[in-house]
Amino acid sequence: EPEVTQTPSHQVTQMGQEVILRCVPISNHLYFYWYRQILGQKVEFLVSFYNNEISEKSEIFDDQFSVERPDGSNFTLKIRSTKLEDSAMYFCASSVEGLIVASTDTQYFGPGTRLTVL
Amino acid sequence: GEDVEQSLFLSVREGDSSVINCTYTDSSSTYLYWYKQEPGAGLQLLTYIFSNMDMKQDQRLTVLLNKKDKHLSLRIADTQTGDSAIYFCAESNPDSGAGSYQLTFGKGTKLSVIP
């Protein structure tokens, strides 16, 4: 069964460093998402991406964050200068369409990347 | 903004029914979901319900929606040890314009099944 994959599973970085989190969405999907979950808190929406541009973003997704689809398979989240409060689990998701219209049309999530900022 | 709340822990004995509850604040929520997260894995969609429905059943899973009270529940019949996981309630409102495709999640309920 197709699945969303994410690398690395765990990333440790120093405060102020840039990190790039990588995701490979399901191949025929058109919409891509990043969510994050700070330990003990809710899963929060960061950004959605469609047709090579951001379609929506949350207040969390400030100028320190960027997303890119550098080729036909990868979808990346870059944090330019990491802060301690960026430590979280980052989930990538993809869907065929942005709107769920059928039981098979839904956001599929990857296993997450745990980012630890020291 | 929208908010989704759920209790953090639930412990049940194998074979019993589990009921995981969730409340939400957005009265215009159109879709409500239950996701399951097993250790080391991503979020797996278990089931969803449209806001014009009261109940949905899928094998051992029953979803009840009380739109008046903005209360959603997930009942797992004959709970097994393999059901041990974190269960997330989530909602979306595709008609809201901005933020229409994003999911708003609760914190997750950790279900522990005692053999």
mmCIF file of C-alpha atoms in Angstrom:
data_model
loop_
_atom_site.group_PDB
_atom_site.id
_atom_site.type_symbol
_atom_site.label_atom_id
_atom_site.label_comp_id
_atom_site.label_asym_id
_atom_site.label_seq_id
_atom_site.Cartn_x
_atom_site.Cartn_y
_atom_site.Cartn_z
ATOM 1 C CA GLU A 1 0.000 0.000 0.000
ATOM 2 C CA PRO A 2 1.417 3.439 -0.885
ATOM 3 C CA GLU A 3 2.583 5.479 2.073
ATOM 4 C CA VAL A 4 4.094 8.826 2.931
ATOM 5 C CA THR A 5 7.698 8.571 4.041
ATOM 6 C CA GLN A 6 9.755 11.068 6.007
ATOM 7 C CA THR A 7 13.468 11.441 6.676
ATOM 8 C CA PRO A 8 15.205 11.602 9.000
ATOM 9 C CA SER A 9 13.179 10.005 11.769
ATOM 10 C CA HIS A 10 15.078 12.082 14.329
ATOM 11 C CA GLN A 11 17.057 15.284 13.783
ATOM 12 C CA VAL A 12 19.130 16.964 16.454
ATOM 13 C CA THR A 13 20.433 20.453 15.779
ATOM 14 C CA GLN A 14 21.923 23.455 17.519
ATOM 15 C CA MET A 15 19.871 26.588 18.010
ATOM 16 C CA GLY A 16 20.350 28.956 15.088
ATOM 17 C CA GLN A 17 21.136 26.225 12.593
ATOM 18 C CA GLU A 18 19.120 25.536 9.465
ATOM 19 C CA VAL A 19 17.315 22.219 9.115
ATOM 20 C CA ILE A 20 15.564 20.616 6.195
ATOM 21 C CA LEU A 21 12.950 17.966 6.844
ATOM 22 C CA ARG A 22 12.151 15.724 3.927
ATOM 23 C CA CYS A 23 8.999 13.992 2.847
ATOM 24 C CA VAL A 24 8.042 11.803 -0.063
ATOM 25 C CA PRO A 25 4.272 12.077 -0.551
ATOM 26 C CA ILE A 26 2.192 9.394 -2.213
ATOM 27 C CA SER A 27 2.968 9.572 -5.909
ATOM 28 C CA ASN A 28 -0.409 10.522 -7.405
ATOM 29 C CA HIS A 29 -1.296 13.013 -4.684
ATOM 30 C CA LEU A 30 -1.591 16.698 -5.456
ATOM 31 C CA TYR A 31 -1.886 18.394 -2.061
ATOM 32 C CA PHE A 32 0.869 18.359 0.518
ATOM 33 C CA TYR A 33 0.849 19.459 4.130
ATOM 34 C CA TRP A 34 3.093 19.957 7.116
ATOM 35 C CA TYR A 35 1.837 19.686 10.674
ATOM 36 C CA ARG A 36 3.756 19.718 13.924
ATOM 37 C CA GLN A 37 3.163 18.436 17.428
ATOM 38 C CA ILE A 38 5.073 19.897 20.334
ATOM 39 C CA LEU A 39 5.415 17.309 23.098
ATOM 40 C CA GLY A 40 2.222 17.106 25.104
ATOM 41 C CA GLN A 41 0.376 19.520 22.850
ATOM 42 C CA LYS A 42 -1.940 19.304 19.883
ATOM 43 C CA VAL A 43 -1.088 18.483 16.310
ATOM 44 C CA GLU A 44 -1.021 21.894 14.623
ATOM 45 C CA PHE A 45 -1.385 22.767 10.961
ATOM 46 C CA LEU A 46 1.566 24.617 9.464
ATOM 47 C CA VAL A 47 1.097 24.847 5.721
ATOM 48 C CA SER A 48 -0.553 23.329 2.680
ATOM 49 C CA PHE A 49 0.947 23.276 -0.791
ATOM 50 C CA TYR A 50 -0.620 22.764 -4.186
ATOM 51 C CA ASN A 51 0.509 23.343 -7.729
ATOM 52 C CA ASN A 52 3.965 24.465 -6.604
ATOM 53 C CA GLU A 53 2.769 27.151 -4.278
ATOM 54 C CA ILE A 54 1.521 27.602 -0.750
ATOM 55 C CA SER A 55 -2.275 27.433 -0.645
ATOM 56 C CA GLU A 56 -2.681 28.082 3.094
ATOM 57 C CA LYS A 57 -0.495 28.676 6.091
ATOM 58 C CA SER A 58 -1.007 29.157 9.792
ATOM 59 C CA GLU A 59 0.310 31.860 12.094
ATOM 60 C CA ILE A 60 3.077 29.493 13.146
ATOM 61 C CA PHE A 61 4.455 29.416 9.602
ATOM 62 C CA ASP A 62 6.461 32.633 9.746
ATOM 63 C CA ASP A 63 9.404 33.826 7.666
ATOM 64 C CA GLN A 64 11.688 31.263 9.295
ATOM 65 C CA PHE A 65 9.796 28.486 7.541
ATOM 66 C CA SER A 66 9.680 27.619 3.875
ATOM 67 C CA VAL A 67 8.497 24.698 1.804
ATOM 68 C CA GLU A 68 9.623 23.418 -1.523
ATOM 69 C CA ARG A 69 8.945 20.666 -3.977
ATOM 70 C CA PRO A 70 12.400 20.466 -5.526
ATOM 71 C CA ASP A 71 11.565 17.574 -7.833
ATOM 72 C CA GLY A 72 8.672 15.320 -8.706
ATOM 73 C CA SER A 73 8.840 13.270 -5.547
ATOM 74 C CA ASN A 74 10.166 15.233 -2.574
ATOM 75 C CA PHE A 75 8.456 17.858 -0.438
ATOM 76 C CA THR A 76 10.643 19.676 2.068
ATOM 77 C CA LEU A 77 10.204 21.919 5.077
ATOM 78 C CA LYS A 78 13.087 24.245 5.853
ATOM 79 C CA ILE A 79 13.572 26.094 9.116
ATOM 80 C CA ARG A 80 16.195 28.774 8.541
ATOM 81 C CA SER A 81 17.359 29.509 12.062
ATOM 82 C CA THR A 82 16.007 27.019 14.554
ATOM 83 C CA LYS A 83 14.815 28.063 17.986
ATOM 84 C CA LEU A 84 14.389 25.928 21.079
ATOM 85 C CA GLU A 85 10.620 26.153 20.691
ATOM 86 C CA ASP A 86 10.833 24.546 17.241
ATOM 87 C CA SER A 87 11.517 21.223 18.961
ATOM 88 C CA ALA A 88 8.557 19.052 17.973
ATOM 89 C CA MET A 89 7.397 16.127 15.895
ATOM 90 C CA TYR A 90 6.835 17.262 12.320
ATOM 91 C CA PHE A 91 4.318 15.360 10.225
ATOM 92 C CA CYS A 92 4.014 15.482 6.475
ATOM 93 C CA ALA A 93 0.735 14.551 4.831
ATOM 94 C CA SER A 94 -0.607 14.322 1.305
ATOM 95 C CA SER A 95 -3.981 13.963 -0.330
ATOM 96 C CA VAL A 96 -5.330 13.534 -3.814
ATOM 97 C CA GLU A 97 -7.582 16.520 -3.418
ATOM 98 C CA GLY A 98 -7.687 19.245 -0.796
ATOM 99 C CA LEU A 99 -11.270 18.499 0.050
ATOM 100 C CA ILE A 100 -12.262 15.099 1.279
ATOM 101 C CA VAL A 101 -15.047 13.961 -0.978
ATOM 102 C CA ALA A 102 -14.910 10.206 -0.624
ATOM 103 C CA SER A 103 -13.830 7.680 1.918
ATOM 104 C CA THR A 104 -10.676 7.020 -0.011
ATOM 105 C CA ASP A 105 -9.779 10.667 -0.484
ATOM 106 C CA THR A 106 -8.113 11.733 2.709
ATOM 107 C CA GLN A 107 -4.923 13.145 4.157
ATOM 108 C CA TYR A 108 -2.342 10.391 4.555
ATOM 109 C CA PHE A 109 0.313 11.067 7.150
ATOM 110 C CA GLY A 110 3.928 10.067 7.360
ATOM 111 C CA PRO A 111 5.535 8.694 10.539
ATOM 112 C CA GLY A 112 6.993 12.061 11.467
ATOM 113 C CA THR A 113 10.422 13.565 12.083
ATOM 114 C CA ARG A 114 11.304 14.343 15.667
ATOM 115 C CA LEU A 115 13.262 17.608 15.702
ATOM 116 C CA THR A 116 15.285 18.391 18.797
ATOM 117 C CA VAL A 117 16.857 21.845 19.047
ATOM 118 C CA LEU A 118 19.594 22.177 21.674
ATOM 119 C CA GLY B 1 -10.376 30.005 16.469
ATOM 120 C CA GLU B 2 -11.475 26.406 16.338
ATOM 121 C CA ASP B 3 -10.656 24.177 19.270
ATOM 122 C CA VAL B 4 -10.898 20.433 19.778
ATOM 123 C CA GLU B 5 -10.676 18.881 23.240
ATOM 124 C CA GLN B 6 -10.373 15.293 24.360
ATOM 125 C CA SER B 7 -9.370 13.491 27.511
ATOM 126 C CA LEU B 8 -5.755 12.378 27.567
ATOM 127 C CA PHE B 9 -5.949 8.824 28.867
ATOM 128 C CA LEU B 10 -8.305 5.857 28.790
ATOM 129 C CA SER B 11 -7.675 2.398 30.158
ATOM 130 C CA VAL B 12 -9.932 -0.593 29.393
ATOM 131 C CA ARG B 13 -9.798 -4.349 29.748
ATOM 132 C CA GLU B 14 -9.447 -6.527 26.684
ATOM 133 C CA GLY B 15 -12.874 -7.498 25.364
ATOM 134 C CA ASP B 16 -14.624 -4.480 26.845
ATOM 135 C CA SER B 17 -15.874 -1.532 24.820
ATOM 136 C CA SER B 18 -13.850 1.689 24.698
ATOM 137 C CA VAL B 19 -15.471 5.066 24.319
ATOM 138 C CA ILE B 20 -13.270 8.018 23.449
ATOM 139 C CA ASN B 21 -14.905 11.417 23.645
ATOM 140 C CA CYS B 22 -14.184 14.700 21.927
ATOM 141 C CA THR B 23 -15.716 18.167 21.966
ATOM 142 C CA TYR B 24 -15.221 20.895 19.409
ATOM 143 C CA THR B 25 -16.095 24.549 19.250
ATOM 144 C CA ASP B 26 -16.573 25.307 15.562
ATOM 145 C CA SER B 27 -20.293 24.952 14.944
ATOM 146 C CA SER B 28 -19.696 25.066 11.217
ATOM 147 C CA SER B 29 -17.371 22.055 11.227
ATOM 148 C CA THR B 30 -18.330 19.986 8.252
ATOM 149 C CA TYR B 31 -16.123 16.937 8.630
ATOM 150 C CA LEU B 32 -15.050 15.211 11.815
ATOM 151 C CA TYR B 33 -12.417 12.503 11.941
ATOM 152 C CA TRP B 34 -10.762 9.969 14.131
ATOM 153 C CA TYR B 35 -7.102 9.218 13.542
ATOM 154 C CA LYS B 36 -5.056 6.494 15.217
ATOM 155 C CA GLN B 37 -1.352 6.737 15.959
ATOM 156 C CA GLU B 38 0.586 3.641 16.913
ATOM 157 C CA PRO B 39 4.079 3.993 18.395
ATOM 158 C CA GLY B 40 6.582 5.121 15.776
ATOM 159 C CA ALA B 41 3.946 5.395 13.075
ATOM 160 C CA GLY B 42 2.084 8.211 11.389
ATOM 161 C CA LEU B 43 -1.523 9.245 11.815
ATOM 162 C CA GLN B 44 -3.863 6.696 10.279
ATOM 163 C CA LEU B 45 -7.391 7.751 9.401
ATOM 164 C CA LEU B 46 -9.810 5.378 11.109
ATOM 165 C CA THR B 47 -13.112 6.892 10.171
ATOM 166 C CA TYR B 48 -14.852 10.169 9.510
ATOM 167 C CA ILE B 49 -18.356 11.532 9.695
ATOM 168 C CA PHE B 50 -20.086 14.356 7.914
ATOM 169 C CA SER B 51 -21.853 16.862 10.124
ATOM 170 C CA ASN B 52 -25.251 15.970 8.663
ATOM 171 C CA MET B 53 -24.951 12.463 10.097
ATOM 172 C CA ASP B 54 -25.633 11.312 13.666
ATOM 173 C CA MET B 55 -23.947 7.963 13.583
ATOM 174 C CA LYS B 56 -21.630 5.920 11.481
ATOM 175 C CA GLN B 57 -20.685 2.305 12.024
ATOM 176 C CA ASP B 58 -17.743 0.510 10.511
ATOM 177 C CA GLN B 59 -17.117 -2.989 11.831
ATOM 178 C CA ARG B 60 -16.019 -2.575 15.481
ATOM 179 C CA LEU B 61 -16.058 1.209 15.270
ATOM 180 C CA THR B 62 -19.092 3.379 15.962
ATOM 181 C CA VAL B 63 -18.943 7.147 15.685
ATOM 182 C CA LEU B 64 -21.653 9.223 17.336
ATOM 183 C CA LEU B 65 -22.096 12.902 16.634
ATOM 184 C CA ASN B 66 -24.189 15.227 18.772
ATOM 185 C CA LYS B 67 -24.101 18.389 16.738
ATOM 186 C CA LYS B 68 -26.135 20.376 19.250
ATOM 187 C CA ASP B 69 -23.602 19.707 22.008
ATOM 188 C CA LYS B 70 -20.647 19.636 19.574
ATOM 189 C CA HIS B 71 -19.689 16.247 20.947
ATOM 190 C CA LEU B 72 -18.117 13.396 19.007
ATOM 191 C CA SER B 73 -17.387 9.943 20.316
ATOM 192 C CA LEU B 74 -15.626 6.846 19.050
ATOM 193 C CA ARG B 75 -16.725 3.498 20.395
ATOM 194 C CA ILE B 76 -14.506 0.478 19.844
ATOM 195 C CA ALA B 77 -16.305 -2.779 20.491
ATOM 196 C CA ASP B 78 -14.460 -5.829 21.807
ATOM 197 C CA THR B 79 -11.278 -3.844 22.387
ATOM 198 C CA GLN B 80 -8.096 -5.755 21.646
ATOM 199 C CA THR B 81 -4.504 -5.199 22.764
ATOM 200 C CA GLY B 82 -3.728 -4.152 19.206
ATOM 201 C CA ASP B 83 -6.063 -1.210 19.674
ATOM 202 C CA SER B 84 -3.623 0.333 22.149
ATOM 203 C CA ALA B 85 -2.626 3.634 20.548
ATOM 204 C CA ILE B 86 -3.264 7.346 20.659
ATOM 205 C CA TYR B 87 -6.563 8.392 19.107
ATOM 206 C CA PHE B 88 -6.905 11.891 17.696
ATOM 207 C CA CYS B 89 -10.140 13.694 17.042
ATOM 208 C CA ALA B 90 -9.953 16.267 14.232
ATOM 209 C CA GLU B 91 -12.263 18.582 12.369
ATOM 210 C CA SER B 92 -12.243 20.614 9.201
ATOM 211 C CA ASN B 93 -14.523 23.089 7.556
ATOM 212 C CA PRO B 94 -13.863 23.214 3.825
ATOM 213 C CA ASP B 95 -16.404 25.980 3.360
ATOM 214 C CA SER B 96 -14.637 28.396 5.667
ATOM 215 C CA GLY B 97 -12.425 29.854 2.967
ATOM 216 C CA ALA B 98 -9.055 30.505 4.513
ATOM 217 C CA GLY B 99 -7.853 27.410 6.298
ATOM 218 C CA SER B 100 -10.354 25.275 4.475
ATOM 219 C CA TYR B 101 -8.121 22.269 3.925
ATOM 220 C CA GLN B 102 -6.401 22.158 7.249
ATOM 221 C CA LEU B 103 -7.299 19.742 9.985
ATOM 222 C CA THR B 104 -7.665 20.949 13.556
ATOM 223 C CA PHE B 105 -6.668 18.218 15.978
ATOM 224 C CA GLY B 106 -7.231 17.480 19.620
ATOM 225 C CA LYS B 107 -4.320 16.474 21.864
ATOM 226 C CA GLY B 108 -5.065 12.803 21.486
ATOM 227 C CA THR B 109 -6.362 10.160 23.882
ATOM 228 C CA LYS B 110 -3.948 7.409 24.824
ATOM 229 C CA LEU B 111 -5.874 4.144 24.968
ATOM 230 C CA SER B 112 -4.280 1.402 27.037
ATOM 231 C CA VAL B 113 -5.785 -2.066 26.772
ATOM 232 C CA ILE B 114 -5.169 -4.346 29.732
ATOM 233 C CA PRO B 115 -4.946 -8.050 28.801
#
